mmCIF file of C-alpha atoms in Angstrom:
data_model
loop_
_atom_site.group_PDB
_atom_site.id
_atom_site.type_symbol
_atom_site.label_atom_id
_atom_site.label_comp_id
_atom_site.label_asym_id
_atom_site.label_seq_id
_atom_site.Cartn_x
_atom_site.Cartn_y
_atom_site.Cartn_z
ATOM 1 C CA UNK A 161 56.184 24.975 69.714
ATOM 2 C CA UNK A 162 57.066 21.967 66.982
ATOM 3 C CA UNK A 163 60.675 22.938 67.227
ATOM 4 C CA UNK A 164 59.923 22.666 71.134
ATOM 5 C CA UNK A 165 58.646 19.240 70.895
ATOM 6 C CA UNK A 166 61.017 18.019 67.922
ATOM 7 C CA UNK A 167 64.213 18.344 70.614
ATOM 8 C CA UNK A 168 61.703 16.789 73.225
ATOM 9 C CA UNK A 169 61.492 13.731 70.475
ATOM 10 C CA UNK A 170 65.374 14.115 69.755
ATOM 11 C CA UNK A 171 66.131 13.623 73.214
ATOM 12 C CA UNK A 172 63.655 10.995 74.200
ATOM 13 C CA UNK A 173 64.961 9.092 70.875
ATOM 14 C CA UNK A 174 68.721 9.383 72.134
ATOM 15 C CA UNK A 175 67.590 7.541 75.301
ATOM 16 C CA UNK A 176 65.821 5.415 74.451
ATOM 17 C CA UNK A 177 69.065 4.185 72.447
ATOM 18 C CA UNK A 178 70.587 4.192 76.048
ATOM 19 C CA UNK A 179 68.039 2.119 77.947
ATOM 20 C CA UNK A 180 67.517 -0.654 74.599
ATOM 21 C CA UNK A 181 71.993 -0.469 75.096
ATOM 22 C CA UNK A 182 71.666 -1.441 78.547
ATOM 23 C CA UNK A 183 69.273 -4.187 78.377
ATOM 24 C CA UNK A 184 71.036 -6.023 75.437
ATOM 25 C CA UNK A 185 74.127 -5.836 77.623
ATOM 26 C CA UNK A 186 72.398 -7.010 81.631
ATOM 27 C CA UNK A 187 73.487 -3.832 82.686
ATOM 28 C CA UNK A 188 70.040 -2.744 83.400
ATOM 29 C CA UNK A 189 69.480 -4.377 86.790
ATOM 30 C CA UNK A 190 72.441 -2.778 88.054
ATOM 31 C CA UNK A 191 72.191 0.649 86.601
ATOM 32 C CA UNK A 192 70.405 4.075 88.728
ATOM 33 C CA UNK A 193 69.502 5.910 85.940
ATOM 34 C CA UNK A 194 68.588 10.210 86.528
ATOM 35 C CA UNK A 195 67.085 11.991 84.061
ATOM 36 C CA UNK A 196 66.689 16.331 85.061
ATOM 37 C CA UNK A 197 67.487 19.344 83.075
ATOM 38 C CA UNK A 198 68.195 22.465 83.241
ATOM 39 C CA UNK A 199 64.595 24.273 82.746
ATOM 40 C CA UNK A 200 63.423 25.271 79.716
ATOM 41 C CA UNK A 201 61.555 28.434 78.382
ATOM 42 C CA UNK A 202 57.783 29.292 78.685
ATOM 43 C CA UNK A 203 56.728 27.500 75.584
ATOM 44 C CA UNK A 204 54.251 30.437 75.326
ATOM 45 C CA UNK A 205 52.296 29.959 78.816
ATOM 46 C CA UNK A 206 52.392 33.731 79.892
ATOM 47 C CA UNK A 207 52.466 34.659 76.264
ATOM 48 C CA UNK A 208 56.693 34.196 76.501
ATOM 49 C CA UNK A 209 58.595 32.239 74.283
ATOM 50 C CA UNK A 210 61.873 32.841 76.114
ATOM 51 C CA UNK A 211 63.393 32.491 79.655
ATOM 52 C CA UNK A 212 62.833 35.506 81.677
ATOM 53 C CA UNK A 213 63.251 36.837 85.574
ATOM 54 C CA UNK A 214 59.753 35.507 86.476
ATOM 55 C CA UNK A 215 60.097 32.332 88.904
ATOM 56 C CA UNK A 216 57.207 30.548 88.253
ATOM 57 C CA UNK A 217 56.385 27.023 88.048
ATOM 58 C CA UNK A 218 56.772 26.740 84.442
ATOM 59 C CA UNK A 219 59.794 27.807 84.311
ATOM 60 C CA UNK A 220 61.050 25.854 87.449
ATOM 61 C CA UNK A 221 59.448 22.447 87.608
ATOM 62 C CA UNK A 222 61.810 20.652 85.773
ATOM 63 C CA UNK A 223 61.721 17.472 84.893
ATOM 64 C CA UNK A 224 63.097 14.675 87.349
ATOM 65 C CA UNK A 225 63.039 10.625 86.517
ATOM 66 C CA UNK A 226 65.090 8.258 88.535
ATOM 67 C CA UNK A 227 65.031 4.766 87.699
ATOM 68 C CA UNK A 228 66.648 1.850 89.318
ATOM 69 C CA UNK A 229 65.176 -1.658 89.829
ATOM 70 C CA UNK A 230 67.253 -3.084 92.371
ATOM 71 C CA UNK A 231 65.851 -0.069 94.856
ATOM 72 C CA UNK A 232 63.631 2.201 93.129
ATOM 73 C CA UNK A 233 59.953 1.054 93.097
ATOM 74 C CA UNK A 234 57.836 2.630 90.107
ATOM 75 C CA UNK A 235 55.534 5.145 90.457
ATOM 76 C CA UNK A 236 55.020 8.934 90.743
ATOM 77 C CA UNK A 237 56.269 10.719 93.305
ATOM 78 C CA UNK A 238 54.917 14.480 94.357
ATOM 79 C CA UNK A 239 56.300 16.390 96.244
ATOM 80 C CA UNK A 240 58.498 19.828 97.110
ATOM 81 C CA UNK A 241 62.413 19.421 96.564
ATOM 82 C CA UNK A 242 65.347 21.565 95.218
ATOM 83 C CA UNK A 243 67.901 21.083 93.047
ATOM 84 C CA UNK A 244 70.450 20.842 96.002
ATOM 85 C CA UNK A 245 68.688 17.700 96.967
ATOM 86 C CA UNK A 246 69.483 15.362 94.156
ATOM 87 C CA UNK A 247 73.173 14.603 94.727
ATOM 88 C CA UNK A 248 73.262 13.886 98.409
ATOM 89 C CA UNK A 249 69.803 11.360 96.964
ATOM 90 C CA UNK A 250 71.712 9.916 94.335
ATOM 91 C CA UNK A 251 75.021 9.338 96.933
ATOM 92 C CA UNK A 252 72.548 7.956 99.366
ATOM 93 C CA UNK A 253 71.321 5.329 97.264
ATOM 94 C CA UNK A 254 74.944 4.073 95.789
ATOM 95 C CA UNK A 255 76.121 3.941 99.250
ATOM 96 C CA UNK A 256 78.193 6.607 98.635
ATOM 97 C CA UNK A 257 79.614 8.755 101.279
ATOM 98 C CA UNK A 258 78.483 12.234 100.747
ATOM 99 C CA UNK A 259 80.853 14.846 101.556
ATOM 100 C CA UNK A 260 81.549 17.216 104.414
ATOM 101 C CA UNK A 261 79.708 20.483 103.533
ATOM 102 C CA UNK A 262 77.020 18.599 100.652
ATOM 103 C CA UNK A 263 73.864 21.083 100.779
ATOM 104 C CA UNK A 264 70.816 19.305 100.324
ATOM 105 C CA UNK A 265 68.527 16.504 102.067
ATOM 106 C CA UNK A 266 68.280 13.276 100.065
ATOM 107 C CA UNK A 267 64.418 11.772 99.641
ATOM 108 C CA UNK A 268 65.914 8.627 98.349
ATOM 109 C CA UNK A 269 63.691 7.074 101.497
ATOM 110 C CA UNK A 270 60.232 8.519 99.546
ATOM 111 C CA UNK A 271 61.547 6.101 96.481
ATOM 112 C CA UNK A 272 61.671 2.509 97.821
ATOM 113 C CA UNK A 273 58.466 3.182 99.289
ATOM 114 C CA UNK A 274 54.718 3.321 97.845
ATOM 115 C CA UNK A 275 54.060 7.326 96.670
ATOM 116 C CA UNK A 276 52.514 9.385 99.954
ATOM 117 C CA UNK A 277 51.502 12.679 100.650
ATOM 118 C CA UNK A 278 54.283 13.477 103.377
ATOM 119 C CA UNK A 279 56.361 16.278 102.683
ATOM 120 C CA UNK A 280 59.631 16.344 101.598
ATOM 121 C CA UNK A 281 60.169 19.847 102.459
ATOM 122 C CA UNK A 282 57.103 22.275 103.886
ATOM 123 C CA UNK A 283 58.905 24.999 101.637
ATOM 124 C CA UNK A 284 61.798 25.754 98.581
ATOM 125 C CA UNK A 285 63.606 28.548 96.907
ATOM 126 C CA UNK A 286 64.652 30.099 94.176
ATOM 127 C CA UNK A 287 66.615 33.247 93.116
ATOM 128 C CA UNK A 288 68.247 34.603 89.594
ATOM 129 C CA UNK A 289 70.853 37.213 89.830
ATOM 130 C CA UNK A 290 72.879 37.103 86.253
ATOM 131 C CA UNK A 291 74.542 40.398 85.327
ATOM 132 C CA UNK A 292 73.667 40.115 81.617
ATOM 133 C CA UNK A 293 69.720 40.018 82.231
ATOM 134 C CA UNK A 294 69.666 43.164 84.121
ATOM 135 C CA UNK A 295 66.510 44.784 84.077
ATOM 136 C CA UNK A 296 66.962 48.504 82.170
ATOM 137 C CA UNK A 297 63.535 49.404 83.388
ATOM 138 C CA UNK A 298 64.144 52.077 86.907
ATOM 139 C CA UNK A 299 61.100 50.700 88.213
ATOM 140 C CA UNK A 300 58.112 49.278 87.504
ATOM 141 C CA UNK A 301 55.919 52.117 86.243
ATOM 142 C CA UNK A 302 58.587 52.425 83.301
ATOM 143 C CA UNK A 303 58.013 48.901 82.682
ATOM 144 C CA UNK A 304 54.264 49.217 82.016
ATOM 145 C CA UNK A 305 54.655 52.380 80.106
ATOM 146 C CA UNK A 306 56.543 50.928 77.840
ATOM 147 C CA UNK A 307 54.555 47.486 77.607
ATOM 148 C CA UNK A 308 50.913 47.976 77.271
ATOM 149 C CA UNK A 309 50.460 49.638 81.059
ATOM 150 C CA UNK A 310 50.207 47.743 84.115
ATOM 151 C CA UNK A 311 46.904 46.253 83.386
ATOM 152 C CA UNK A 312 47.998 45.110 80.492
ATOM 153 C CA UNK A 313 50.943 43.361 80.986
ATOM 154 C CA UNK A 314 50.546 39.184 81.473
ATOM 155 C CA UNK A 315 53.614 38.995 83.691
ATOM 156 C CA UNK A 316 55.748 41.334 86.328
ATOM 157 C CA UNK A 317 59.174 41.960 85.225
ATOM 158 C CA UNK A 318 60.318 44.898 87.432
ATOM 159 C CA UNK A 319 63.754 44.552 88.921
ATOM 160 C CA UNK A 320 66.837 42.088 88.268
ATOM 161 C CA UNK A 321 67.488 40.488 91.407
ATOM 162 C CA UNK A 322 64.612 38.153 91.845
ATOM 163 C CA UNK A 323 63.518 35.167 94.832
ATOM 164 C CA UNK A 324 60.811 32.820 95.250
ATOM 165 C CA UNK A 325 59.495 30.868 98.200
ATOM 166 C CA UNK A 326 57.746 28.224 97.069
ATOM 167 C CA UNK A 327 55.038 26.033 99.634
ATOM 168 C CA UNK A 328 52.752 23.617 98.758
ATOM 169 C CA UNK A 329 49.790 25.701 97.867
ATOM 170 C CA UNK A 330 50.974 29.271 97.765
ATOM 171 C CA UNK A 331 53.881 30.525 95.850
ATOM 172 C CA UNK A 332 55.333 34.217 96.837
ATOM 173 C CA UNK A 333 57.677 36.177 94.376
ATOM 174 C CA UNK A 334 60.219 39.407 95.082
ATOM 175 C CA UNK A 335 61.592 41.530 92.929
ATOM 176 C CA UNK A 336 65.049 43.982 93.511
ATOM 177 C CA UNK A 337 62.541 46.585 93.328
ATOM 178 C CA UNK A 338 60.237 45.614 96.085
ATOM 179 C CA UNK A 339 57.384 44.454 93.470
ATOM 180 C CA UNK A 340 56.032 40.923 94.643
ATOM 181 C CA UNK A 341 53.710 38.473 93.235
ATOM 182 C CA UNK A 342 51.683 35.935 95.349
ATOM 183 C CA UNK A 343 49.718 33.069 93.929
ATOM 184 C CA UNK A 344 47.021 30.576 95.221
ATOM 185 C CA UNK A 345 48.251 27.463 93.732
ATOM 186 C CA UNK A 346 44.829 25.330 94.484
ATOM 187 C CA UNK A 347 42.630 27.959 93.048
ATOM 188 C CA UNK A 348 44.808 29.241 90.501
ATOM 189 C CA UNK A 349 47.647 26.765 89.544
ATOM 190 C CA UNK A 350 49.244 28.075 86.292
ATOM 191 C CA UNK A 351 50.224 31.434 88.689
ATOM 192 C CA UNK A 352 48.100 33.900 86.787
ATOM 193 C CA UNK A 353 46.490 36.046 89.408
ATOM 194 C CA UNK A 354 48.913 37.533 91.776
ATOM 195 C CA UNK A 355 47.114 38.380 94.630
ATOM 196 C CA UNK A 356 50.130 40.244 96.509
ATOM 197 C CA UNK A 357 48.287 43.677 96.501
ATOM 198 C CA UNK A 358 44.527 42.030 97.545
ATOM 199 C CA UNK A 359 43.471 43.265 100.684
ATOM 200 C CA UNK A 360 42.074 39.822 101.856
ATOM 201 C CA UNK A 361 45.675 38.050 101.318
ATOM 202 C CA UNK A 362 48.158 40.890 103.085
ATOM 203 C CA UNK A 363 47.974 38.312 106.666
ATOM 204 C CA UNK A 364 48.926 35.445 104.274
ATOM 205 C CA UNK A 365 51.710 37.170 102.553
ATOM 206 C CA UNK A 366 53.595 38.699 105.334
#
């Protein structure tokens, strides 16, 4: 965790530089600044240290700061968006043409504008395929054999094609080997309960 928040402190040193650079020059007026990332590791929520095939939100709320005077007005903005959506926002508000083809919806509208509840999007998605993190597990009951048992394992790691819908308060995960996870996000917001297999929440899943 201190190594963790040392390159946190690196980073926010190294742009700080940046901004102090384009002040002393008047650039600063006339300058959209972005700040994302790729997304980190679990920083042991979970009990992981590493990045895994789980799709949760701390592995996919990444950070996102755009900054720009001229058209930006401060504040924080909440609400559902993908990755996709950035460029065609960041074209949108340079008056940039955005290209035939450009996935994404731009919410540069939501940023010259006072933070509100309407949505962005009612829903978004993820999904992690890589060949080298192939699961060697055949299913999940080899999994939990060979990690505690199923009742003792903090997370659900059973296939190695993976997807997650994401709404505003529910979060549903699949897994290659038809394992799923679904979370109340109002109730239970760091994802820990997965209520996929609870009688009461089969209409709400499906």
């Amino acid at each position: 965790i201190a190594i963790y928040r040392a390159m946190i402190s690196w980073v926010d040193t190294q742009i700080g530089r940046l901004l102090e650079t384009l002040e002393r020059k008047g650039l600063r007026e006339n300058t959209l600044i972005v700040f994302t990332s790729d997304h980190g590791d679990f920083n042991f929520t979970h009990g992981l240290a590493k990045k895994d095939l789980v799709l949760v939100d701390d592995l996919l709320h990444v950070p996102c700061i755009l900054s720009w005077p001229r058209r930006i007005l401060p504040g924080k903005h909440s609400f559902l968006c993908e990755a996709v959506d950035l460029m065609p926002t960041v074209l949108e508000l340079l008056e940039i043409e955005k290209p035939i083809g450009m996935q994404g919806l731009p919410f540069s509208q939501r940023l010259d504008a006072p933070p509100n509840d309407a949505p962005h999007k009612t829903a978004v998605f993820s999904e992690i395929c890589p060949p080298y993190l192939y699961n060697p597990y055949e299913d999940f009951a080899q999994f939990a054999a060979e990690n505690g048992g199923r009742g003792n394992t903090p997370f659900n790691v059973p296939g190695d094609f993976t997807k997650s819908i994401r709404e505003a308060t529910r979060r549903y995960i699949w897994y290659g080997n038809g394992e799923e996870e679904l979370y109340d996000l109002e109730k239970d917001p760091q994802e820990l309960t997965n209520l996929a297999n609870s009688p009461d929440w089969q209409n709400e899943k499906n």
